[in-house]
Coordinates of N, CA, C and O in Angstrom, one line a residue:
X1 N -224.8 -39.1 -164.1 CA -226.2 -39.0 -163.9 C -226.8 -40.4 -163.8 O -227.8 -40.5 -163.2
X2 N -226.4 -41.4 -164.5 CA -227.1 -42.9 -164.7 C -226.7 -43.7 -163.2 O -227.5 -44.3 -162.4
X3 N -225.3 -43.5 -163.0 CA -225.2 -44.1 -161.7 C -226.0 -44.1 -160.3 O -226.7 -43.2 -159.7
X4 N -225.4 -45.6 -160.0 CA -226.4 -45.8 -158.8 C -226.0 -45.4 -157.4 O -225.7 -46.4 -156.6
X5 N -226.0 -44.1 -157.0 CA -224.9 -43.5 -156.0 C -226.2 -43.6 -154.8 O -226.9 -42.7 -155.0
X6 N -226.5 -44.2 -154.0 CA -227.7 -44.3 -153.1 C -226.9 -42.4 -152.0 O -227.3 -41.2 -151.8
X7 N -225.5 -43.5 -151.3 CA -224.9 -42.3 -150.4 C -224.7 -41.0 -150.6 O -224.7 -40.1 -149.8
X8 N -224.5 -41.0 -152.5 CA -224.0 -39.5 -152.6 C -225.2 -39.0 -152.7 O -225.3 -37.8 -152.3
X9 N -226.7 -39.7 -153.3 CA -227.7 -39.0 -153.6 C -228.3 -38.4 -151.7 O -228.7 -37.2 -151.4
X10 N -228.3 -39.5 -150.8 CA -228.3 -38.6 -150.0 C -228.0 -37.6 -148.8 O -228.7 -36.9 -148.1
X11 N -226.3 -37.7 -149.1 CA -225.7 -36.7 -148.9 C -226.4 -35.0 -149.4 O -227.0 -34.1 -148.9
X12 N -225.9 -35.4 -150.9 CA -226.0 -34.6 -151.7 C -227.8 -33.7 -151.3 O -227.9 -32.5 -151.7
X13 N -229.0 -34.4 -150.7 CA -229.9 -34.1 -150.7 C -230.2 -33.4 -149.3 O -231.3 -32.8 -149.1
X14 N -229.1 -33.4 -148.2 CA -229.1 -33.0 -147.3 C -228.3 -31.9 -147.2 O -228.4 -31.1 -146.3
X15 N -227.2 -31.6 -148.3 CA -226.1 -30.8 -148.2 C -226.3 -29.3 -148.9 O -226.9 -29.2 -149.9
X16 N -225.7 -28.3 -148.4 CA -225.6 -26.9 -149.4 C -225.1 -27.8 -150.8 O -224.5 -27.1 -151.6
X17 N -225.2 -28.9 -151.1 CA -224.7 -28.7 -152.8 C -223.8 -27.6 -153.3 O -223.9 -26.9 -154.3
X18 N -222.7 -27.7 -152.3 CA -221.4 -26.9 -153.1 C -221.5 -25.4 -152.5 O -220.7 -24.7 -153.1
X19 N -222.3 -24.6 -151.6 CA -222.4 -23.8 -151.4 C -221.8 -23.3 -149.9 O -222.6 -23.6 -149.0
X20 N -220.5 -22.5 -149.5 CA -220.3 -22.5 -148.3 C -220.0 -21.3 -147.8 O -219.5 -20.5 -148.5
X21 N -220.2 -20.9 -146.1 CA -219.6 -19.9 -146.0 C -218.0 -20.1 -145.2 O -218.1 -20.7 -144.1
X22 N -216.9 -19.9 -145.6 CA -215.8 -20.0 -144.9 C -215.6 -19.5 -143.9 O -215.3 -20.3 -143.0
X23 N -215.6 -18.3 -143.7 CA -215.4 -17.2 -143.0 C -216.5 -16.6 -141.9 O -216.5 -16.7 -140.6
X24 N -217.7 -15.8 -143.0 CA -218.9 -15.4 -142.2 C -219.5 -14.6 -143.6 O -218.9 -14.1 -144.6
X25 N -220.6 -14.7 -143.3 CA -221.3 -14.0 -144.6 C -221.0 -12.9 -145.2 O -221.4 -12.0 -144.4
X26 N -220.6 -12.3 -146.3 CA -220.3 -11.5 -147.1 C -218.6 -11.2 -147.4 O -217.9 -10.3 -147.9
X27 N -218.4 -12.1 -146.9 CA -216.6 -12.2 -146.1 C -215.8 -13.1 -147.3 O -215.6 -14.3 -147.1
X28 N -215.2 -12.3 -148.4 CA -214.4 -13.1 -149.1 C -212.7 -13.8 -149.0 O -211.6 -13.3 -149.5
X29 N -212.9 -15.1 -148.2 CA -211.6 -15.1 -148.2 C -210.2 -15.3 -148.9 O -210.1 -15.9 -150.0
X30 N -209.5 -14.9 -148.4 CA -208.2 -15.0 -149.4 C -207.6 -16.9 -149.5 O -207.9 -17.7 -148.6
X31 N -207.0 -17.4 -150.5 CA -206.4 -19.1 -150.8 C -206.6 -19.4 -149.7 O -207.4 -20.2 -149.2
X32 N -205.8 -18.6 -149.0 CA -204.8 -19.2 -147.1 C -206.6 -19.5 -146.2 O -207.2 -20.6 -146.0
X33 N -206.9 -18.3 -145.8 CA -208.3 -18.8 -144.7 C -209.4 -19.8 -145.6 O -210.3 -20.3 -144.9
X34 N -209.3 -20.0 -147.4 CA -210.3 -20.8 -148.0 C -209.5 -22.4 -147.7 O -210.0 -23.3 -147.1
X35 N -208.7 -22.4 -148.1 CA -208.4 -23.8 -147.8 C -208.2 -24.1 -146.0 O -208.4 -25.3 -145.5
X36 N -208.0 -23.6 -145.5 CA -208.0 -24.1 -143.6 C -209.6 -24.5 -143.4 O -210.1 -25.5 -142.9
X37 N -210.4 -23.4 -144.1 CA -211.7 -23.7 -143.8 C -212.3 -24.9 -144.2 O -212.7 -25.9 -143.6
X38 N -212.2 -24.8 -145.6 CA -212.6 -26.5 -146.1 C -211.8 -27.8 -145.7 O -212.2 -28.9 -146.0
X39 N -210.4 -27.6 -144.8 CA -210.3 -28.8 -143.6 C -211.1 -28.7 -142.7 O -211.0 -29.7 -142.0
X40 N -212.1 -27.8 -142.2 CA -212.4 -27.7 -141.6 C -211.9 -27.3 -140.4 O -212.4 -27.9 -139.4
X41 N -211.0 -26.5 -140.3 CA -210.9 -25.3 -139.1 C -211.4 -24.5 -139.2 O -212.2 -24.3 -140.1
X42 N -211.1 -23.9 -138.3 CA -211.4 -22.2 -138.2 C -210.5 -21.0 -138.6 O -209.5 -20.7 -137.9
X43 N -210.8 -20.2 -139.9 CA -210.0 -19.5 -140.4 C -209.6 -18.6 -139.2 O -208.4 -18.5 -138.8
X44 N -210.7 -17.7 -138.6 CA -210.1 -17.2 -137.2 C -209.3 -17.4 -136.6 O -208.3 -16.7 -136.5
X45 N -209.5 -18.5 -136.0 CA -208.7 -19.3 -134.8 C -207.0 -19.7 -135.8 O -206.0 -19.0 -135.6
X46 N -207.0 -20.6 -136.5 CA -205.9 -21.0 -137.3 C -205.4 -19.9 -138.3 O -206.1 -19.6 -139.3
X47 N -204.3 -19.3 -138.2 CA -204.3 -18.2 -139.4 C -202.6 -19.1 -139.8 O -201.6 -19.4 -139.2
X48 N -203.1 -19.2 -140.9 CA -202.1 -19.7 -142.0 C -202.1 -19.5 -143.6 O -202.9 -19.9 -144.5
X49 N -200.9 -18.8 -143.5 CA -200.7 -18.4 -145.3 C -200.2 -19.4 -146.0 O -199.7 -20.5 -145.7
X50 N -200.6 -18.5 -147.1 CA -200.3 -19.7 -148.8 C -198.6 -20.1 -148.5 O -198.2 -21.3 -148.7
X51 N -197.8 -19.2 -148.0 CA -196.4 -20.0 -147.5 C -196.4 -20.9 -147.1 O -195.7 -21.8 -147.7
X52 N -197.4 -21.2 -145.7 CA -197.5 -23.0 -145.3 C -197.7 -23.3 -146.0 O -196.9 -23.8 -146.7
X53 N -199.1 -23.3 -146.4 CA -199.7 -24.6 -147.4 C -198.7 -25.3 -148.4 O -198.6 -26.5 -148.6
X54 N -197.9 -24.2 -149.1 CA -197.3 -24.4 -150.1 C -196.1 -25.4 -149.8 O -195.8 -26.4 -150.5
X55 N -195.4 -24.9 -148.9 CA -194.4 -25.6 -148.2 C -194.8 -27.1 -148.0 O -194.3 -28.1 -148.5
X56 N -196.2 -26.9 -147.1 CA -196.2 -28.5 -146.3 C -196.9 -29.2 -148.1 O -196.5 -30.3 -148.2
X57 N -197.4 -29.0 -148.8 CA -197.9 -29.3 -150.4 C -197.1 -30.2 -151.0 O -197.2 -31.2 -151.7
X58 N -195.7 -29.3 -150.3 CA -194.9 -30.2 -151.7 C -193.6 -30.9 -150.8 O -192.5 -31.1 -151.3
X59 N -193.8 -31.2 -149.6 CA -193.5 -32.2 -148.2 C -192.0 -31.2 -148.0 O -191.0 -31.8 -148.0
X60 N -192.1 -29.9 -147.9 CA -190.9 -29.3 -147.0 C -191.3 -29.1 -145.8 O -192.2 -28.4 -145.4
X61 N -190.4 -29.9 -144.9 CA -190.5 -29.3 -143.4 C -190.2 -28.3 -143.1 O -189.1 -27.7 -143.4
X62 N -191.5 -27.8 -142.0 CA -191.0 -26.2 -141.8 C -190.8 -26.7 -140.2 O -191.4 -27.6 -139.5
X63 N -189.5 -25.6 -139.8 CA -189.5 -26.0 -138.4 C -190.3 -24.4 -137.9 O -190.8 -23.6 -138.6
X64 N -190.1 -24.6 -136.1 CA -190.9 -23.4 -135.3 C -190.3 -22.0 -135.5 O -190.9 -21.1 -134.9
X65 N -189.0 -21.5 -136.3 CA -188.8 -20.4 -136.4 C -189.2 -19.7 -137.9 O -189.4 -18.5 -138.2
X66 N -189.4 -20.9 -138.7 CA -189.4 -20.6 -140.0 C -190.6 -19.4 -140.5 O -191.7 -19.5 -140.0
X67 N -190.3 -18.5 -141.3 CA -191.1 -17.9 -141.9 C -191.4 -18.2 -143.9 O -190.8 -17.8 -144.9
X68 N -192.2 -18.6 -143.8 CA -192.6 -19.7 -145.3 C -193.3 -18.5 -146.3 O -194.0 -17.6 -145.7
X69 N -193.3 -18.3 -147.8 CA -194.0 -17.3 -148.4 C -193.8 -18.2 -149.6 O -192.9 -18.8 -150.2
X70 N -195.5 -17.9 -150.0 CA -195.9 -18.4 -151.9 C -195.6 -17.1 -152.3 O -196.0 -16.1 -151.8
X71 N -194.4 -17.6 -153.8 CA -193.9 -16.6 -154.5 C -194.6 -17.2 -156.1 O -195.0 -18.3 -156.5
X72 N -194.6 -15.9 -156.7 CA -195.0 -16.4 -158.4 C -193.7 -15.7 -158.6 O -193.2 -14.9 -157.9
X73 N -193.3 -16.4 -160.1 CA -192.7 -15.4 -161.3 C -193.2 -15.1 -161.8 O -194.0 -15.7 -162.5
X74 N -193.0 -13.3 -162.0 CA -193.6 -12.5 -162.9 C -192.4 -12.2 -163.9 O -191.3 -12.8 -163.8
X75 N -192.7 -11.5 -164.7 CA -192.2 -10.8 -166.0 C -192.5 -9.4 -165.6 O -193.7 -9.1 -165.2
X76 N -191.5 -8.4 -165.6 CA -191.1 -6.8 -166.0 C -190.3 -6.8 -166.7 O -189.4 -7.6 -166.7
X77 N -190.6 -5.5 -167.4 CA -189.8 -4.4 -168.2 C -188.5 -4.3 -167.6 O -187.9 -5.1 -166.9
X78 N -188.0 -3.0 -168.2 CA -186.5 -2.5 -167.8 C -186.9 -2.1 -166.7 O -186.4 -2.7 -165.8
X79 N -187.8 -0.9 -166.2 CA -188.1 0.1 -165.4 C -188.7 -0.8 -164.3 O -189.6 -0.3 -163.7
X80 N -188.4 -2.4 -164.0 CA -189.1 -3.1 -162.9 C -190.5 -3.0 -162.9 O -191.0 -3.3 -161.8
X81 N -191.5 -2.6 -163.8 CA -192.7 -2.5 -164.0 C -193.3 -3.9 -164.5 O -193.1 -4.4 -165.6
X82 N -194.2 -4.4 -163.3 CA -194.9 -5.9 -163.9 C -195.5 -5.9 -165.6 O -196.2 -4.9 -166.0
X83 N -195.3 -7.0 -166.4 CA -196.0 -7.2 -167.7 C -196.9 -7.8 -167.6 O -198.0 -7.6 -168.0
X84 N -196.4 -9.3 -166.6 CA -197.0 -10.3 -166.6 C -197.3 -11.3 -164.8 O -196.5 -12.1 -164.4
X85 N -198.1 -11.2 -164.3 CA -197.8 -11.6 -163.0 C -198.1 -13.2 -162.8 O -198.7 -13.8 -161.9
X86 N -197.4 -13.7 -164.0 CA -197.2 -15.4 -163.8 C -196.1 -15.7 -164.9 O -195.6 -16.8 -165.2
X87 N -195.7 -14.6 -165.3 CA -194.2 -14.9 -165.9 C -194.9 -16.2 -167.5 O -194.3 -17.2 -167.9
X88 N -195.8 -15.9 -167.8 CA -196.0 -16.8 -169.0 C -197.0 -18.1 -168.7 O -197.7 -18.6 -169.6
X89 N -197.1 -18.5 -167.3 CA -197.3 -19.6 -167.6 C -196.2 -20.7 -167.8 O -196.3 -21.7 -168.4
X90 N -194.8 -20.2 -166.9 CA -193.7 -21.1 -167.7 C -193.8 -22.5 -166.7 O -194.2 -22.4 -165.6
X91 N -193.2 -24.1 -167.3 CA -193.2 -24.7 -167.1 C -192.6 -24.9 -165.8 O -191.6 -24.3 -165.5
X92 N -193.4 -26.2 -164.8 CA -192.6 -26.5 -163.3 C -190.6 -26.7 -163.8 O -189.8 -26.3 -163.1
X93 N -190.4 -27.2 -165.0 CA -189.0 -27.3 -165.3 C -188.2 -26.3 -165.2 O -187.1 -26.4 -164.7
X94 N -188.8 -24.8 -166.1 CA -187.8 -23.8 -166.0 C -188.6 -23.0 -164.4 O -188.1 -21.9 -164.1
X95 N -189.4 -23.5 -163.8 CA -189.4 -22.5 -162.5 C -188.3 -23.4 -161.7 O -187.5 -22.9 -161.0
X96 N -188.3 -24.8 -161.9 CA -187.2 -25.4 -160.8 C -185.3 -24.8 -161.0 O -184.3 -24.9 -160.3
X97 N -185.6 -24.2 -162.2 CA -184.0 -24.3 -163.0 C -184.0 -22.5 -162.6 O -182.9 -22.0 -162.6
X98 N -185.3 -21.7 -162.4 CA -184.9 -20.4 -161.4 C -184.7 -20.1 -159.9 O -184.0 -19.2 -159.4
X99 N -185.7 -21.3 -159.2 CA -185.3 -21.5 -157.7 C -183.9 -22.2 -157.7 O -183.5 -21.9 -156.6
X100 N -183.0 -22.9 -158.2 CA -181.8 -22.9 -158.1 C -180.7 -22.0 -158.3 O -179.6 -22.3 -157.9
X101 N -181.1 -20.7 -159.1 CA -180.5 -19.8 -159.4 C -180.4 -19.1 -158.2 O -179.4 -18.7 -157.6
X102 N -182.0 -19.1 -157.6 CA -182.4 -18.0 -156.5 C -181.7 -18.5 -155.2 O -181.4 -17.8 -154.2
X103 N -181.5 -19.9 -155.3 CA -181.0 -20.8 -154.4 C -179.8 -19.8 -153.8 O -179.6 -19.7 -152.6
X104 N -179.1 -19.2 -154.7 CA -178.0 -19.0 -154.3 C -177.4 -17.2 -153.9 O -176.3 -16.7 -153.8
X105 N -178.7 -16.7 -153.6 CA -178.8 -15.6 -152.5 C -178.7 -15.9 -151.0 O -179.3 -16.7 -150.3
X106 N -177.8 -15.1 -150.7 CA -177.5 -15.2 -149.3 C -178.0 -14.2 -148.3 O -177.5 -13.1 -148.5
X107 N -178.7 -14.4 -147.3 CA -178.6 -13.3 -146.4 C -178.4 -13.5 -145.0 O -178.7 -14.3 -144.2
X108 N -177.7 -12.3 -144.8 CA -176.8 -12.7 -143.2 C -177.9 -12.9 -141.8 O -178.8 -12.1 -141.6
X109 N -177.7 -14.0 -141.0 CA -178.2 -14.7 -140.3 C -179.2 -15.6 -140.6 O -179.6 -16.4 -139.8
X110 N -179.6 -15.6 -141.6 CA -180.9 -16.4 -142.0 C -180.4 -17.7 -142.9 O -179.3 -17.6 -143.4
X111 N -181.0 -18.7 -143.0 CA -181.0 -19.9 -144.1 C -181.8 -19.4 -144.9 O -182.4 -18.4 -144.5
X112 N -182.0 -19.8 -146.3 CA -182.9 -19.5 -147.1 C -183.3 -20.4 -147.7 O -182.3 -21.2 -147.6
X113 N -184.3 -21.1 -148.4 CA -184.7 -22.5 -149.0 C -185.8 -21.4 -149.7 O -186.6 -20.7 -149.1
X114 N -185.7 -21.7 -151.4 CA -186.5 -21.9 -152.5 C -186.9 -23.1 -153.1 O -186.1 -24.1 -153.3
X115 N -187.7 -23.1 -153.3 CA -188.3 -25.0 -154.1 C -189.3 -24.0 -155.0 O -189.9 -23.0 -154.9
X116 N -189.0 -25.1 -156.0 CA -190.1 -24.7 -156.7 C -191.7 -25.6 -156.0 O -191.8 -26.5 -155.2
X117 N -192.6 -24.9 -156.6 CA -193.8 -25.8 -156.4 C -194.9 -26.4 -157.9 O -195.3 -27.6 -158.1
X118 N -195.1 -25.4 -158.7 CA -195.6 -25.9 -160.0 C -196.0 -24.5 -160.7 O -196.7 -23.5 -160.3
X119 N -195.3 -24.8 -162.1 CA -195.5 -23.7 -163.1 C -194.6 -22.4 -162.6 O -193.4 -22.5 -162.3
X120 N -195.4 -21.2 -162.5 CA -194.6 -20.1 -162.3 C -194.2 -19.9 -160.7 O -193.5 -19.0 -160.3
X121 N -195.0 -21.0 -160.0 CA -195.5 -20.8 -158.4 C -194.0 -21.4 -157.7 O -193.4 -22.2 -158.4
X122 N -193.5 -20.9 -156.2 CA -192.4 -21.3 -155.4 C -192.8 -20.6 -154.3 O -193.6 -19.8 -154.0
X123 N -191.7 -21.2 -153.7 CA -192.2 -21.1 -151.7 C -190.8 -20.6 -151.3 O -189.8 -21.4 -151.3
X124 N -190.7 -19.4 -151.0 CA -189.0 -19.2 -150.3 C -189.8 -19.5 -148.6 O -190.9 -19.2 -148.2
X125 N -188.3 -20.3 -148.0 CA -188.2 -19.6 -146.3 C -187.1 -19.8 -145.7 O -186.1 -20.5 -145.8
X126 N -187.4 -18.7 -145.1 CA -186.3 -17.9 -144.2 C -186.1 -18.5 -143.0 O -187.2 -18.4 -142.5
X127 N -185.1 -19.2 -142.2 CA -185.0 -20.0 -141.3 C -184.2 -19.5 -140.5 O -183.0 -19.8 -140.7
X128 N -184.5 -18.5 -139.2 CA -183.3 -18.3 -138.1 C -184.7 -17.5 -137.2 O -185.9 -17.7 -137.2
X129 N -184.0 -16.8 -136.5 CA -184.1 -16.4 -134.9 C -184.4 -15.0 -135.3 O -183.8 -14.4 -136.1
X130 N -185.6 -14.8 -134.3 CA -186.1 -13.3 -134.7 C -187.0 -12.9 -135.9 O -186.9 -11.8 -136.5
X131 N -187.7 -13.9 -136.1 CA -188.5 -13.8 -137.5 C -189.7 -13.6 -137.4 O -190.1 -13.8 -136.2
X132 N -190.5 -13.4 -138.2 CA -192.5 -12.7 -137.9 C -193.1 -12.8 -139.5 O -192.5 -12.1 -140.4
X133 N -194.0 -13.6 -139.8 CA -194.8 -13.7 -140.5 C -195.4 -12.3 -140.6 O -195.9 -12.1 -141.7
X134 N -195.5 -11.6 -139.9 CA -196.6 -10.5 -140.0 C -196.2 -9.1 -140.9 O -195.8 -8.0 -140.7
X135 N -196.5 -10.0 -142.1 CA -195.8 -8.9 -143.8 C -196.9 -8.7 -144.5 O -197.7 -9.3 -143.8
X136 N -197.5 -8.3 -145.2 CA -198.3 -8.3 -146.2 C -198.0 -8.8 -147.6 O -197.1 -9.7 -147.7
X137 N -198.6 -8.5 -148.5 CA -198.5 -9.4 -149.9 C -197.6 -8.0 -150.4 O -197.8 -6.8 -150.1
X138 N -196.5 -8.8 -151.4 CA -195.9 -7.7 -152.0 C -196.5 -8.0 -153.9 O -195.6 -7.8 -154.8
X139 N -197.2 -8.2 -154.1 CA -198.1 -8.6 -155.3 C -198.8 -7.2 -155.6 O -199.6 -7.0 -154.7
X140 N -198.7 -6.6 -156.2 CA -199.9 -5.1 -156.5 C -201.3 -5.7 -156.8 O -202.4 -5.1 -156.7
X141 N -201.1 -7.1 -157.4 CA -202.3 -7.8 -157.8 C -203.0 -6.9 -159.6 O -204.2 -6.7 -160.1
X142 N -201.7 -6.5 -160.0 CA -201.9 -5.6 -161.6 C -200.6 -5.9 -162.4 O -199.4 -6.2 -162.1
X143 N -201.2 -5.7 -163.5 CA -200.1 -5.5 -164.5 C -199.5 -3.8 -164.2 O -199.9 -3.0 -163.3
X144 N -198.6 -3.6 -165.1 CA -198.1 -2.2 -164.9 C -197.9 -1.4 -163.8 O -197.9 -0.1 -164.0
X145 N -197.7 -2.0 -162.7 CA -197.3 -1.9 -161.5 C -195.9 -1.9 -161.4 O -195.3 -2.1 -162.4
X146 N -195.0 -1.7 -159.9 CA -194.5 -2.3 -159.6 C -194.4 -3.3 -158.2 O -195.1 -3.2 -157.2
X147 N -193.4 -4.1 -158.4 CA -194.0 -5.2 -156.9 C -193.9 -3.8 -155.6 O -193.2 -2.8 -155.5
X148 N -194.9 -4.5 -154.9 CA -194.8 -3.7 -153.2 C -193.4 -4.3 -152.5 O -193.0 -5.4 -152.5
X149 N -192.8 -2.8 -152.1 CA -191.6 -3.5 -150.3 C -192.9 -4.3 -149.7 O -194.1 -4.1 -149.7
X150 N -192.0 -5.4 -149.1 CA -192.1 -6.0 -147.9 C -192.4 -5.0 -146.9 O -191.3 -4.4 -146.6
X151 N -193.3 -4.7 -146.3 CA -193.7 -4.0 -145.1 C -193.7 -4.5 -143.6 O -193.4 -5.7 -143.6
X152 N -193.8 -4.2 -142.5 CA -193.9 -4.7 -141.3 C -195.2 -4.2 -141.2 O -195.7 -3.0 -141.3
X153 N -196.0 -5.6 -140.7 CA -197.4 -4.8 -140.1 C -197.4 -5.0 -138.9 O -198.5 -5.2 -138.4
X154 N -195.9 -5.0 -137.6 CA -195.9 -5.2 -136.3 C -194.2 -4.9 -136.0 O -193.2 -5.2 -136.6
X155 N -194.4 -4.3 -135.0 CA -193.1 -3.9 -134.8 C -191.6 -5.1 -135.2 O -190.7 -5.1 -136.0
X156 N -192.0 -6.1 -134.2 CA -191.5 -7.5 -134.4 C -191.2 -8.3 -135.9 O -190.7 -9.4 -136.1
X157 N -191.7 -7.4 -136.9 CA -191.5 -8.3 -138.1 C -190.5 -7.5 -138.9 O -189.8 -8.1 -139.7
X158 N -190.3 -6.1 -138.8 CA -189.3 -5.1 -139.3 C -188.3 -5.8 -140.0 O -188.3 -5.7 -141.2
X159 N -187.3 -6.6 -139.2 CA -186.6 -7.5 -139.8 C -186.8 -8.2 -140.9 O -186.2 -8.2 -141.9
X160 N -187.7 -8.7 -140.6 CA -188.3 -10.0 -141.1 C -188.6 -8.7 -142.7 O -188.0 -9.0 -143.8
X161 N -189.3 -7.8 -142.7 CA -189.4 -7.0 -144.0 C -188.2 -6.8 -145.0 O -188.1 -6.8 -146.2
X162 N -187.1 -6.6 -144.0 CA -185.7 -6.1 -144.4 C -185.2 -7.1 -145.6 O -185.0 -7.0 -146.8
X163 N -185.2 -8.3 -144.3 CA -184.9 -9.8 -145.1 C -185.5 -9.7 -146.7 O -185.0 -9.7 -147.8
X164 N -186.8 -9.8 -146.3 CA -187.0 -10.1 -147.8 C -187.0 -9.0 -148.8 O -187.6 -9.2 -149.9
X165 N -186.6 -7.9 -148.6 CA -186.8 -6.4 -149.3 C -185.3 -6.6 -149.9 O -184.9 -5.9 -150.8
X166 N -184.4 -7.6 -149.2 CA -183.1 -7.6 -149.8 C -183.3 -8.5 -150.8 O -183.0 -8.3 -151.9
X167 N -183.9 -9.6 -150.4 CA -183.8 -11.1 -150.4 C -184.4 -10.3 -152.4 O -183.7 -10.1 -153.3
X168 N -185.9 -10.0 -152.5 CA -186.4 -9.3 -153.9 C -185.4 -8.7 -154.5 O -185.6 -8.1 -155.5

């Protein structure tokens, strides 16, 4: 408050002061279209999931077939029923020391790369021929759930569902 900011004061006196629409009015967007927007694209036009970000975040190169996905660790029961959908809060150390575990699922035709990214958070991708981003979130977004299959929301990604319905 004491400082002598001449630029920010009048920025700041020209600007929504922190207030924006991303999308279009009444339109809550999800991580993925909120951060494209505040670079300043077009969430419309640019559609990119928390997979990229996460990937290019923590400098994995993705090439043009890759299909990239932000994973949490959660915590279930015996019966696969979520407890916890961030697994504790556990440290970026023990999520790197589970993406090496995970490291070592295979599935046929595909590459697979886990990294961790921070705390309970990780980015699996799937790297071959014949692949489609076009999945939904398998998150129920609840405790006492269980996680969603991988779904196809286009004929073309079927596979791509398979993949990771094995891959979970």
């Amino acid at each position: 408050e004491a400082a002598h900011a001449p630029n920010l004061d009048t920025l700041a006196a020209r600007s929504i002061c922190g207030l924006s629409t991303p999308i279009a009015p009444g339109v809550t967007p999800g991580s993925g279209p909120g951060h494209v927007s505040l670079f300043g694209y077009d969430p419309l036009a640019y559609e990119v999931g928390r997979g990229v970000l996460e990937a290019l975040g923590i400098g994995f190169e993705l090439q043009h077939n890759d299909v990239a996905a932000r994973g949490n660790f959660c915590t279930v029961d015996e019966d696969g029923v979520i407890t916890d959908r961030r697994a504790g809060r556990i440290p970026t150390k023990k999520g790197a020391e589970l993406c090496a575990l995970l490291s070592q699922i295979e599935l046929e035709g595909v590459q697979t790369f886990i990294q961790p990214v921070k705390e309970y958070r990780f980015v699996l991708v799937l790297r071959g021929e014949g692949l489609s981003p076009e999945l939904p979130d398998t998150d129920p977004q609840e405790i006492g759930a269980r996680p969603l299959p991988a779904t196809a929301e286009a004929p073309q990604a079927q596979h791509t569902a398979d993949l990771v319905n094995q891959w979970i």
